[in-house]
Short mmCIF file of C-alpha atoms and ligand atoms in Angstrom, two decimals:
data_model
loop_
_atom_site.label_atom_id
_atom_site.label_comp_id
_atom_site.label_asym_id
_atom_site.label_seq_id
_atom_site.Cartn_x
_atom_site.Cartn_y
_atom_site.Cartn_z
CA UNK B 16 -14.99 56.94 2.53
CA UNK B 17 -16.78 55.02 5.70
CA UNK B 18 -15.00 55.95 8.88
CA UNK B 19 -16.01 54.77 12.35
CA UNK B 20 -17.02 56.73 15.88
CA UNK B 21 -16.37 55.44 18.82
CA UNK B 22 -17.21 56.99 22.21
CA UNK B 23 -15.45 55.16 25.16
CA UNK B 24 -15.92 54.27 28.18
CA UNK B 25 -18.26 51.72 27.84
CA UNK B 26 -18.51 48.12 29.26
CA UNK B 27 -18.93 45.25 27.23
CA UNK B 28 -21.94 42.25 28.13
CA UNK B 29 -23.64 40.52 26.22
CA UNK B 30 -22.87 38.01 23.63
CA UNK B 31 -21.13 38.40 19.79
CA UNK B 32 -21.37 35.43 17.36
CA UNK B 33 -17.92 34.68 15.82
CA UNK B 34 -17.88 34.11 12.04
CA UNK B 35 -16.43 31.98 9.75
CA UNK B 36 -12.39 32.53 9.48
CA UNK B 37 -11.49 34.67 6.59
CA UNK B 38 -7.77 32.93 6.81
CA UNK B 39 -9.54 29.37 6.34
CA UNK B 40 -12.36 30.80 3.70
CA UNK B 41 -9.84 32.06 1.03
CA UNK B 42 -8.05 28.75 0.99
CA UNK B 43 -10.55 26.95 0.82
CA UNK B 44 -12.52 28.58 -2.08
CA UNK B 45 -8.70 28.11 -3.68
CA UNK B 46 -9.23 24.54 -3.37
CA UNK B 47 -12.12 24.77 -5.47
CA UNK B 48 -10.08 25.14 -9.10
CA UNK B 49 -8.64 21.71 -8.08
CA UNK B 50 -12.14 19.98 -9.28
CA UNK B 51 -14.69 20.04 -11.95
CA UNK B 52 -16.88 19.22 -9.22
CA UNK B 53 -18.77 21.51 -6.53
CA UNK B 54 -17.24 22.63 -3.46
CA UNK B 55 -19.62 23.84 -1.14
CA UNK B 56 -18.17 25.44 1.46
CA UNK B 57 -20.85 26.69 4.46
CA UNK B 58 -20.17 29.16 7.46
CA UNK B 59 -18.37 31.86 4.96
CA UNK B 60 -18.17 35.24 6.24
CA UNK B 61 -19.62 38.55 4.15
CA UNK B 62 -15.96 39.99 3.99
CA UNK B 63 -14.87 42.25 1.63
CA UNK B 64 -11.79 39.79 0.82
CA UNK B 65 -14.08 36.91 0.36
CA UNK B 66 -15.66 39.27 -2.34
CA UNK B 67 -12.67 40.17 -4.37
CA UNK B 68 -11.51 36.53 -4.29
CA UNK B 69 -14.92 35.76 -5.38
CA UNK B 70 -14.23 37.87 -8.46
CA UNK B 71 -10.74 36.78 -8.99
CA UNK B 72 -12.06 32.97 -9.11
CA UNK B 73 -15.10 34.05 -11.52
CA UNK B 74 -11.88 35.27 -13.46
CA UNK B 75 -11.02 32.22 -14.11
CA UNK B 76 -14.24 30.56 -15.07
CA UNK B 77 -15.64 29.70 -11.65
CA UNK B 78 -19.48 29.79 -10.91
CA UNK B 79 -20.81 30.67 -7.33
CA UNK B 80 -23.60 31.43 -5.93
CA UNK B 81 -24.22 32.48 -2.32
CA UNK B 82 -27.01 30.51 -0.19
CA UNK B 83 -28.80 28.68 -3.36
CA UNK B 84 -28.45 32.00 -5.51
CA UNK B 85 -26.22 33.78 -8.07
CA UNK B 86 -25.44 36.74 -5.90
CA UNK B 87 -26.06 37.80 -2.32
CA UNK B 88 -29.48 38.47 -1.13
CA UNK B 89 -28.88 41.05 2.04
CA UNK B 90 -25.13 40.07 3.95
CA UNK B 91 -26.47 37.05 5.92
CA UNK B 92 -24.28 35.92 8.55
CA UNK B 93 -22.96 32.02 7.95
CA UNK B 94 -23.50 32.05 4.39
CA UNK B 95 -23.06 28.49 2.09
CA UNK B 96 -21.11 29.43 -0.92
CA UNK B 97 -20.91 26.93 -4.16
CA UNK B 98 -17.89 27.03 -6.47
CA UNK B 99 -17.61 25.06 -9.45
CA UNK B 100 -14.55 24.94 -11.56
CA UNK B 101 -16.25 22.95 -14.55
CA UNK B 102 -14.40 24.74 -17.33
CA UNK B 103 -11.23 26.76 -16.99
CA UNK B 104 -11.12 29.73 -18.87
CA UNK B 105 -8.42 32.00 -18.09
CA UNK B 106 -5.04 30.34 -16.24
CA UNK B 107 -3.57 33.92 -15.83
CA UNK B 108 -4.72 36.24 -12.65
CA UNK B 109 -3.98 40.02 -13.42
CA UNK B 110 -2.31 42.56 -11.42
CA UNK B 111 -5.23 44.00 -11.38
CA UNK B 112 -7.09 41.95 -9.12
CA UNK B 113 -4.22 40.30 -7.36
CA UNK B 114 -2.52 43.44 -6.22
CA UNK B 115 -5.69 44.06 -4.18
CA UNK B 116 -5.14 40.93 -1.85
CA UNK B 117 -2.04 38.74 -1.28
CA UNK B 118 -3.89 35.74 -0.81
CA UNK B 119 -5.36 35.44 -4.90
CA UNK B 120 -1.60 34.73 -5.69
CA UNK B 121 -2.42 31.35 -3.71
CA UNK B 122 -4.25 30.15 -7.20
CA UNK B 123 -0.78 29.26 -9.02
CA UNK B 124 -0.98 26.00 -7.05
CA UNK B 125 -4.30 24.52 -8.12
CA UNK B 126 -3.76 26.16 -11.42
CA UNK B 127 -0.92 24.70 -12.16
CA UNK B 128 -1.71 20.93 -10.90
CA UNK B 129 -4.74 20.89 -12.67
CA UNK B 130 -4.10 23.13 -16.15
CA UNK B 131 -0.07 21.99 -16.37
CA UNK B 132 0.00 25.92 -16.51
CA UNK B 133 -0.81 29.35 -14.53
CA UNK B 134 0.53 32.88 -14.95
CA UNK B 135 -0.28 35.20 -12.25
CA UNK B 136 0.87 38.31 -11.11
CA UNK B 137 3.31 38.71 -7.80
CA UNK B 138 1.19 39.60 -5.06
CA UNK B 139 -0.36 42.96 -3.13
CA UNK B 140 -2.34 43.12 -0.19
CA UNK B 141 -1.49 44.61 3.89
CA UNK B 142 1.98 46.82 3.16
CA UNK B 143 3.53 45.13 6.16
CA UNK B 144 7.20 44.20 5.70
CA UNK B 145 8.40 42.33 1.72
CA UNK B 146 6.34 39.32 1.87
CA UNK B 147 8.24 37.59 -0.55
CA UNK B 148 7.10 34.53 -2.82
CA UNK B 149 10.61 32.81 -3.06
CA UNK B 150 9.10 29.74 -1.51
CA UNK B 151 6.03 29.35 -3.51
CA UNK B 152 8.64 29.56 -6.04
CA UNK B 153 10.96 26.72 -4.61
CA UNK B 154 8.26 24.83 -3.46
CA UNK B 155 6.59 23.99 -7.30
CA UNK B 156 9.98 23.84 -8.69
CA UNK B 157 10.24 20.64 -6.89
CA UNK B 158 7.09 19.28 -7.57
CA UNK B 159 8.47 19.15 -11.14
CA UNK B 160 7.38 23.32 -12.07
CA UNK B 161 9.01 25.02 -14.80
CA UNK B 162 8.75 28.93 -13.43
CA UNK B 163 9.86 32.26 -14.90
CA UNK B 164 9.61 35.76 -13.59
CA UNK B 165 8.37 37.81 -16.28
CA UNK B 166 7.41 41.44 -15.60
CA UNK B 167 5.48 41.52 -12.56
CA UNK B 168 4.29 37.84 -13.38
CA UNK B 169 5.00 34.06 -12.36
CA UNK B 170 4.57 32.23 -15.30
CA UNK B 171 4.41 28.11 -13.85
CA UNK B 172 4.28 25.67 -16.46
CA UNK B 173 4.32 21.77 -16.11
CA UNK B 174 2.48 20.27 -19.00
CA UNK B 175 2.96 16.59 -17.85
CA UNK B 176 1.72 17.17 -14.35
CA UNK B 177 3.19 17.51 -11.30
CA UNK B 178 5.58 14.97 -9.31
CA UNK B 179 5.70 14.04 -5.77
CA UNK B 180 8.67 15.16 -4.14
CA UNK B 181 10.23 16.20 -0.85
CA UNK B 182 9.98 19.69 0.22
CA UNK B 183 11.35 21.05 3.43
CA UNK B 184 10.66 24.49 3.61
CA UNK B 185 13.82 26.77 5.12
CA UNK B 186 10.78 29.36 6.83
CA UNK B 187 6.96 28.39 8.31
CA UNK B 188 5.16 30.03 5.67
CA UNK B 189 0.98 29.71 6.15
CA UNK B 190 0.31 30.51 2.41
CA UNK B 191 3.57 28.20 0.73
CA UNK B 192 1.95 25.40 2.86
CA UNK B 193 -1.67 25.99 2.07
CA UNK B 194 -0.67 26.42 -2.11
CA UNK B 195 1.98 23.08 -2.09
CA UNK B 196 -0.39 20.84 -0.18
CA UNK B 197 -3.04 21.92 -3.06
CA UNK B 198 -0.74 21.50 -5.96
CA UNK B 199 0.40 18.21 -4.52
CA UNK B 200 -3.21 16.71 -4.29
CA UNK B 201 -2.85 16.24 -8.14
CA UNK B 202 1.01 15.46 -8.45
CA UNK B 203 1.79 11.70 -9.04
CA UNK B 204 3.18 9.91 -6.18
CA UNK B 205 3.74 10.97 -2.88
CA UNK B 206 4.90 14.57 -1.02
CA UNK B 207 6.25 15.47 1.71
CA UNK B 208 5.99 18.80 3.08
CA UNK B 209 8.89 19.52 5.98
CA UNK B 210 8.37 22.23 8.13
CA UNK B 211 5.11 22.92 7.32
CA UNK B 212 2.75 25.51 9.01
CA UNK B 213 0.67 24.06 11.85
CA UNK B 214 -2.12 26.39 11.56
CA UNK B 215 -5.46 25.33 12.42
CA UNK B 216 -6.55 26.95 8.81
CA UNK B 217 -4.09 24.12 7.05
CA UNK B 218 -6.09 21.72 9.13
CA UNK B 219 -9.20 22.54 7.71
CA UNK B 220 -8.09 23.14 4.11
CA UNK B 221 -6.45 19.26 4.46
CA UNK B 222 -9.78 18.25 5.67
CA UNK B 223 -11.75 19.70 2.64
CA UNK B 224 -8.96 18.44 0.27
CA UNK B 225 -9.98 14.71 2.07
CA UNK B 226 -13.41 15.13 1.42
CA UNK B 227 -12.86 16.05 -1.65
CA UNK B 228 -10.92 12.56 -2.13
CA UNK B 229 -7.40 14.14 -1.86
CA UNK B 230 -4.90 11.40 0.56
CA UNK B 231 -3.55 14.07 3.06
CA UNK B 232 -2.37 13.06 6.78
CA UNK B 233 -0.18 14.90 8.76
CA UNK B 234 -1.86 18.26 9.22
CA UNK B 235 -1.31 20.21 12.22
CA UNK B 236 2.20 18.58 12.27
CA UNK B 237 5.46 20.30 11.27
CA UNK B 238 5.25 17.10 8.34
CA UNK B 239 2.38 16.86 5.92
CA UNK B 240 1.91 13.69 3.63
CA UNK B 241 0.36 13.89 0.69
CA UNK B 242 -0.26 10.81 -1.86
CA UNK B 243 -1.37 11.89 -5.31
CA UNK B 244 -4.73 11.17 -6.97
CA UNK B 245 -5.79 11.43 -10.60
CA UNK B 246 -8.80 13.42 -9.66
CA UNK B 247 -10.60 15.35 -7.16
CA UNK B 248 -14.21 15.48 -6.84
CA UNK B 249 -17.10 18.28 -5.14
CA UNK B 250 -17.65 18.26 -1.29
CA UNK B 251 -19.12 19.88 1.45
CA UNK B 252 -17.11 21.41 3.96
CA UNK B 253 -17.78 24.14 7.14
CA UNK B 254 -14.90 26.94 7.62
CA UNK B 255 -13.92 27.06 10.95
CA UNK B 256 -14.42 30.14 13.50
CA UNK B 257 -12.13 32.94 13.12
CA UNK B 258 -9.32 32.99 16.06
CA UNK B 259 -8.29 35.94 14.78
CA UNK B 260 -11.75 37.59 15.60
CA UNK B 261 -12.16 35.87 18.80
CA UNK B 262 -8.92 37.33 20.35
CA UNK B 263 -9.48 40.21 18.87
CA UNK B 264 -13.32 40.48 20.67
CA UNK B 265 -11.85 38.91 23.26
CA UNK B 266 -8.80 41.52 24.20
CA UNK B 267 -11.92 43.89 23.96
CA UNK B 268 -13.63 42.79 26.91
CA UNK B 269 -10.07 42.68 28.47
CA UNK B 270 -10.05 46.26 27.48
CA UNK B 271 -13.01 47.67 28.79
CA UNK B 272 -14.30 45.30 31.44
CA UNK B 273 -17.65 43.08 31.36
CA UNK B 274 -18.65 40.12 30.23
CA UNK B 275 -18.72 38.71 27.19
CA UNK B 276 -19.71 35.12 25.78
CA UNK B 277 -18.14 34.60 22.18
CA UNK B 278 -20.23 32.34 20.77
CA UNK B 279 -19.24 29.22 18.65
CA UNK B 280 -15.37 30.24 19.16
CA UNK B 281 -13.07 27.36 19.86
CA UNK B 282 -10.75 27.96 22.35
CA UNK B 283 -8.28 25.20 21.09
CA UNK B 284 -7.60 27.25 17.89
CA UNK B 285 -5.98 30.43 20.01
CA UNK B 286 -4.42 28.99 23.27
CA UNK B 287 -1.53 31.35 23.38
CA UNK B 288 -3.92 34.20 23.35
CA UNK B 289 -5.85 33.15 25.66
CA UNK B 290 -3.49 32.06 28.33
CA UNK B 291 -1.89 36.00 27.56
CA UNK B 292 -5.37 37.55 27.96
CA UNK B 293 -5.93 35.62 31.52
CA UNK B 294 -2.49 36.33 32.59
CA UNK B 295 -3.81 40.17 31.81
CA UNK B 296 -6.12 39.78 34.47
CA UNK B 297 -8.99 38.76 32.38
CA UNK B 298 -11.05 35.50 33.08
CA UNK B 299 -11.41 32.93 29.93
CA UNK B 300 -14.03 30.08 30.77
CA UNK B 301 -14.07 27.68 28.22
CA UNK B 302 -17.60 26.38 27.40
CA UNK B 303 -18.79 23.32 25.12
CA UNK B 304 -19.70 25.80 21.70
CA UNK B 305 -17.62 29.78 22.73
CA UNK B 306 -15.87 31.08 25.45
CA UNK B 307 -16.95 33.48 28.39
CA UNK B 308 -14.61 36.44 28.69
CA UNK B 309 -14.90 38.31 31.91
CA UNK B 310 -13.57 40.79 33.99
CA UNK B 311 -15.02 42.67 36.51
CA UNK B 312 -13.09 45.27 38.36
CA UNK B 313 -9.43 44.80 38.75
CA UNK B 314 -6.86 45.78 36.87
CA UNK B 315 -5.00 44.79 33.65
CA UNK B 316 -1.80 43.59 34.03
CA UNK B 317 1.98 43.87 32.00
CA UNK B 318 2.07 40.83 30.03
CA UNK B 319 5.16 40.45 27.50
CA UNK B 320 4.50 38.85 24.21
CA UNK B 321 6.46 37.16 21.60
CA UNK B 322 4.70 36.20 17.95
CA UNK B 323 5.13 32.87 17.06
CA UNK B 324 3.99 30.59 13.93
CA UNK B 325 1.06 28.53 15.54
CA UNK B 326 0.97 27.43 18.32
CA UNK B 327 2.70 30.47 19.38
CA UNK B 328 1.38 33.61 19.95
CA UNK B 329 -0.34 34.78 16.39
CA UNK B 330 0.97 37.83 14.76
CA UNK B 331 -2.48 38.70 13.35
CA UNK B 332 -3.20 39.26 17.35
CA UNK B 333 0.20 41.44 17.99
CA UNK B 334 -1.51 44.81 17.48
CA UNK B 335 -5.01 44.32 19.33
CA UNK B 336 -2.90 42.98 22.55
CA UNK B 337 -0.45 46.19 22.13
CA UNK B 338 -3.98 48.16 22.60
CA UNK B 339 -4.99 45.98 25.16
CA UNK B 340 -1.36 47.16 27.03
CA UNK B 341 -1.45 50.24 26.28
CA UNK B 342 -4.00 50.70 29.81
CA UNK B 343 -2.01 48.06 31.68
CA UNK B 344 -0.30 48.54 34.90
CA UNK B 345 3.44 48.62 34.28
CA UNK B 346 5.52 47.87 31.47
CA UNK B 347 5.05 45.10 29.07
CA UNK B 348 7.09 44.33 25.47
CA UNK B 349 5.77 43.15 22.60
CA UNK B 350 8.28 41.38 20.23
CA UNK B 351 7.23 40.31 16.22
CA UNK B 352 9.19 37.72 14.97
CA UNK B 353 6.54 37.08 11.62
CA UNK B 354 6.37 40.27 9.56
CA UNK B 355 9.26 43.28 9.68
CA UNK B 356 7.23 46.65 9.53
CA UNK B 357 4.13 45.61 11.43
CA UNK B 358 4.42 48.29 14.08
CA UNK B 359 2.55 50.83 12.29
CA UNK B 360 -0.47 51.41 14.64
CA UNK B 361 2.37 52.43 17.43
CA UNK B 362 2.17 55.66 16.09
CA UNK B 363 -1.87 55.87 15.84
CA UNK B 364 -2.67 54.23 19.28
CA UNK B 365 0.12 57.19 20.32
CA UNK B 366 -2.42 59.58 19.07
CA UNK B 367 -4.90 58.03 21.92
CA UNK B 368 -2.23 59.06 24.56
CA UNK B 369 -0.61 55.76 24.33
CA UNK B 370 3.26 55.54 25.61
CA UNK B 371 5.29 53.16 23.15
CA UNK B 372 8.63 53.22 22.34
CA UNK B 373 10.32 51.21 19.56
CA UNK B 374 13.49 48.85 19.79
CA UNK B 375 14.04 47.13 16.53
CA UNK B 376 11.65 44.42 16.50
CA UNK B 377 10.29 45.15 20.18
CA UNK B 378 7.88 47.78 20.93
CA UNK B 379 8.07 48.90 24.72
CA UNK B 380 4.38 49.64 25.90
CA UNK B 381 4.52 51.41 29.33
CA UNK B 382 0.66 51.61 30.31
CA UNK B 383 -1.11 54.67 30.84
CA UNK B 384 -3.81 55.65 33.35
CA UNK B 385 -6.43 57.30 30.68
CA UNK B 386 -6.21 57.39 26.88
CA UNK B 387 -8.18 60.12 25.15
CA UNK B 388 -10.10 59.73 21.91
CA UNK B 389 -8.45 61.04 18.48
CA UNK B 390 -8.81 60.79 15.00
CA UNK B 391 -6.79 57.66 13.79
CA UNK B 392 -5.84 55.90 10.63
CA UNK B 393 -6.38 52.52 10.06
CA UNK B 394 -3.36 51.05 8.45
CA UNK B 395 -3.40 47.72 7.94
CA UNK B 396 -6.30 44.88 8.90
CA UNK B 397 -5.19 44.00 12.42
CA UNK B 398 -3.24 47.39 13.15
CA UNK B 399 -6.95 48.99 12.33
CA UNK B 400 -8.60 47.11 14.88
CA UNK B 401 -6.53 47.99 17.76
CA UNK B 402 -7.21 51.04 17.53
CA UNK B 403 -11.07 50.56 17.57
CA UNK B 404 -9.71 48.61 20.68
CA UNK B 405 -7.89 51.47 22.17
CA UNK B 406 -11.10 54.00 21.25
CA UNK B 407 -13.53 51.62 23.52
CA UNK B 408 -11.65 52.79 26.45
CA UNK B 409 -10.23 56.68 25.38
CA UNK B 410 -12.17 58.78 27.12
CA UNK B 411 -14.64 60.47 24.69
CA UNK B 412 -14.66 60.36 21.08
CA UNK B 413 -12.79 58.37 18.50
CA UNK B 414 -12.70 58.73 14.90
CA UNK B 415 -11.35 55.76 12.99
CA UNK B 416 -10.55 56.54 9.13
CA UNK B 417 -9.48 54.37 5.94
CA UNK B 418 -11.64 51.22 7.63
CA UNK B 419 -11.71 49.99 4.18
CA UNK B 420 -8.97 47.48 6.12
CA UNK B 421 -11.66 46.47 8.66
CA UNK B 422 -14.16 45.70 6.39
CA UNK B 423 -11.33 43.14 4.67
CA UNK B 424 -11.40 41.08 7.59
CA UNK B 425 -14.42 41.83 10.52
CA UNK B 426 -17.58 41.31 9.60
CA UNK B 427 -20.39 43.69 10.95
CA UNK B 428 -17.74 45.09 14.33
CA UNK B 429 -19.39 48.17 14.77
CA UNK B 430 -22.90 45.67 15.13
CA UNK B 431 -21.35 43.08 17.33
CA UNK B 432 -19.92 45.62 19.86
CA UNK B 433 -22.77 48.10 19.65
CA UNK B 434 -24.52 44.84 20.27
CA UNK B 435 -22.28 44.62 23.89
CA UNK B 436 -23.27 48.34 24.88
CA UNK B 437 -19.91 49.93 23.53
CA UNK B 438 -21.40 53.50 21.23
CA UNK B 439 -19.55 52.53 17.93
CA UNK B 440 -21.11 53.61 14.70
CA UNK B 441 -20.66 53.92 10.92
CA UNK B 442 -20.43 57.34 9.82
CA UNK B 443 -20.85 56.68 5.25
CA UNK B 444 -20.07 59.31 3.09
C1 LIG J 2 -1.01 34.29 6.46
C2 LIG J 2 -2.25 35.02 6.92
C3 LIG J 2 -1.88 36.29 7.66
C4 LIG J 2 -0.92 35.97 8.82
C5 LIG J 2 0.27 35.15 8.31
C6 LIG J 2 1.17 34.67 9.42
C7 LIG J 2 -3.94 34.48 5.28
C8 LIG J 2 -4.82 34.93 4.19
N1 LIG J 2 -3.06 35.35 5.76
O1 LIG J 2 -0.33 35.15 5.57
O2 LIG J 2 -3.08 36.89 8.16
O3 LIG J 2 -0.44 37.18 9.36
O4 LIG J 2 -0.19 33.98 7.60
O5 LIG J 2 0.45 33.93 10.35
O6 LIG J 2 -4.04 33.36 5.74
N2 LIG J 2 7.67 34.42 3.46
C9 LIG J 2 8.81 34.35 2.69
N3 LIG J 2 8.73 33.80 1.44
C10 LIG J 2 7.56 33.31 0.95
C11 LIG J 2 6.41 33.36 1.75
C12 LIG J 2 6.50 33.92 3.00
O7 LIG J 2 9.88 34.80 3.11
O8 LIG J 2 7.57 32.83 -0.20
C13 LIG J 2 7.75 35.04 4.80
C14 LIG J 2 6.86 36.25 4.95
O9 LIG J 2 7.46 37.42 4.45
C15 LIG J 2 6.70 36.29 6.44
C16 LIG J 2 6.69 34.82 6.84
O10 LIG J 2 7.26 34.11 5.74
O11 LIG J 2 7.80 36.93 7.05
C17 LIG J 2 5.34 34.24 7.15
O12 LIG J 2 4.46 34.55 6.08
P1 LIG J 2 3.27 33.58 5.66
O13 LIG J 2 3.04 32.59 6.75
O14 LIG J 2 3.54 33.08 4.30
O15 LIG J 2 2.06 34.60 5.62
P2 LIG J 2 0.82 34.58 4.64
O16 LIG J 2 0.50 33.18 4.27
O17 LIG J 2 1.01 35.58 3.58
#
């Protein structure tokens, strides 16, 4: 199994080109069961998630190909992928494939609208806290769904199509909203989706559904409209840059000192980050296409945190800015509100030297002069990247195992930061 080495110590200058988001790809190449037509979708990153969904969408009867072919030539960065949905073949998606990755349930709500029908398995993916599908569940039911729980399965039925309806939804819930607006593309009449998650990834899958003729206004508001249409057609559409990966690069620099620009990230997508990064110590210029991260001598400073549904701080950034305080000057806490159980790198960035103690849903981070390179595990996607984090500034070496969780969700780190000057490598067995 591929682990990583990091030797700290290092700072980082240069310049790392952001990729595509993986949270805006997956829904997106969803959206593509809603038409017989072609959804071309460009800017995808070479993610190992974007592969399995890949196969769980061939699954079904979907043809791709990646940059004009059948199957990837090399692992280009920005690749066009084309998905057409002409014929559906399968309306079920096994536990098998969806255990692998939470986000493959998401294909009950184009399924559904479209076929009148779609059994698919309840969902795997990151072990962090119960992730529940009650309000998938909720959510079709009153678009007109008939659902049963059957073994391990959600069987959705609604042979006569879906119906408009109001939907407030009793929890912000990124996936419920990405899979209703979807479903509701095809209902007849009009939807209203209360409460709905204001993530910029909802944003762009609302724009792709408009392009590909779906009536959706309202994204990026807590209220999303959506008027039914008989049919959807192909479209073009870019993903947008991963926020996720720019804070994460970004609380790097913070991290180890330099000077870094990010290119093509949008600052408007990860505000709360940023203003927490700069209140570190760190300075965030804003340019026209990325954002300059620099800090040059000084040192980092306590910041307390709180996660948040968008615009709020994101969860998906909770465990790289832990790292990032782990070196700070003082005391900070870092409170998640989103997932129960995410806390598990605590106990891995303790093995760096790291002082963190837990308080129910707080972890108190009391910085440390040095940290010293260990062997870690990676356990989940974002808890494995703080720890490459908190190996770029342990004093010698770092051995991160099980990256099997990176390579779900950063494409080519150990390149980009090697890239910077930071001595992170590959080690393949
Ligand atoms: C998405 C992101 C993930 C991010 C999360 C929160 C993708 C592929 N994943 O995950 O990286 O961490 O948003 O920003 O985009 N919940 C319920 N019932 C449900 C559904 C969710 O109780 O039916 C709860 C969850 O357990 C969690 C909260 O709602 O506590 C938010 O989860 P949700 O926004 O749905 O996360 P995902 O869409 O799975």
């Amino acid at each position: 199994m591929d682990r990583i080495r990091i030797v700290g110590g290092n700072e980082l200058n240069g310049s790392i080109p952001i990729s595509g988001a993986k949270n805006a790809a997956l829904p997106l190449m969803i959206a593509s069961l809603l038409t017989d037509g072609t959804l071309s979708l460009d800017n995808v990153p070479h993610l190992a998630d974007v592969e399995q969904l890949t196969r769980i969408l061939g699954n079904h009867g979907v043809d791709y190909s990646v940059n004009g072919r059948r199957e990837a030539q090399g692992s280009a960065y920005a690749r066009t992928m084309n998905f057409t949905a002409r014929n559906i073949v399968d309306t079920t998606a096994p536990y098998e494939l969806v255990s692998k990755m939470r986000a493959s349930f998401w294909v009950i709500g184009p399924l559904v609208a479209r076929m009148g029908q779609a059994r698919v398995s309840l969902p795997g993916g990151c072990a962090i806290g119960t992730r529940p599908v009650d309000l998938f569940i909720d959510g079709l039911r009153a678009l007109g769904a008939e659902i049963d729980i059957d073994v391990g399965y959600v069987d959705a039925r609604a042979p006569k199509g879906l119906i408009g309806n109001r939907y407030v939804f009793p929890k912000v819930s990124v996936g419920a909203t990405h899979v209703l607006m979807m479903a509701a593309t095809l209902a007849k009449g009009e939807t209203v989706l209360e409460n709905a998650a204001r993530e910029p990834e909802v944003v762009n899958l609302a724009e792709c559904l408009n392009a590909m003729g779906a009536k959706v206004s309202g994204a990026g508001t807590p209220t999303i409209v959506i008027d039914g249409v008989a049919a959807l057609s192909g479209a073009t559409h870019p993903v947008i840059p991963d926020r996720i990966e720019t804070g994460t690069y970004a609380m790097a620099v913070a991290m180890t000192g330099g000077d870094v620009i990010l290119e093509g990230a949008r600052a408007d997508l990860l505000e709360a980050a940023l203003e927490a990064i700069e209140q570190a110590g760190t300075e965030v210029i804003r340019l026209d296409n990325g954002i300059r991260v620099r800090r040059k001598g000084g040192v980092i400073r306590p910041v307390d945190i709180t996660t948040a549904p968008f615009p709020g701080f994101p969860t998906d950034l909770q465990a790289q800015f832990m790292g990032l305080m782990t070196r700070a000057q003082g005391r900070s806490h870092i409170t998640e509100t989103i997932f129960e159980n995410r806390f598990m790198h605590v106990q891995e960035l303790a093995r760096l030297g790291a002082r963190i103690t837990l308080a129910g849903q707080t972890a108190i981070v009391d910085g440390v002069e040095r940290l010293r390179g260990a062997p870690v595990m990676a356990t989940d996607l974002r808890a494995s990247v703080s720890l490459v984090i908190g190996g770029l500034a342990a004093e010698g070496e770092t051995i991160v195992n099980r990256i099997y969780h990176l390579d779900r969700g950063f494409e080519r780190l150990e390149e980009k930061l090697s890239g910077c000057g930071a001595i992170v490598e590959r080690l393949s067995e």
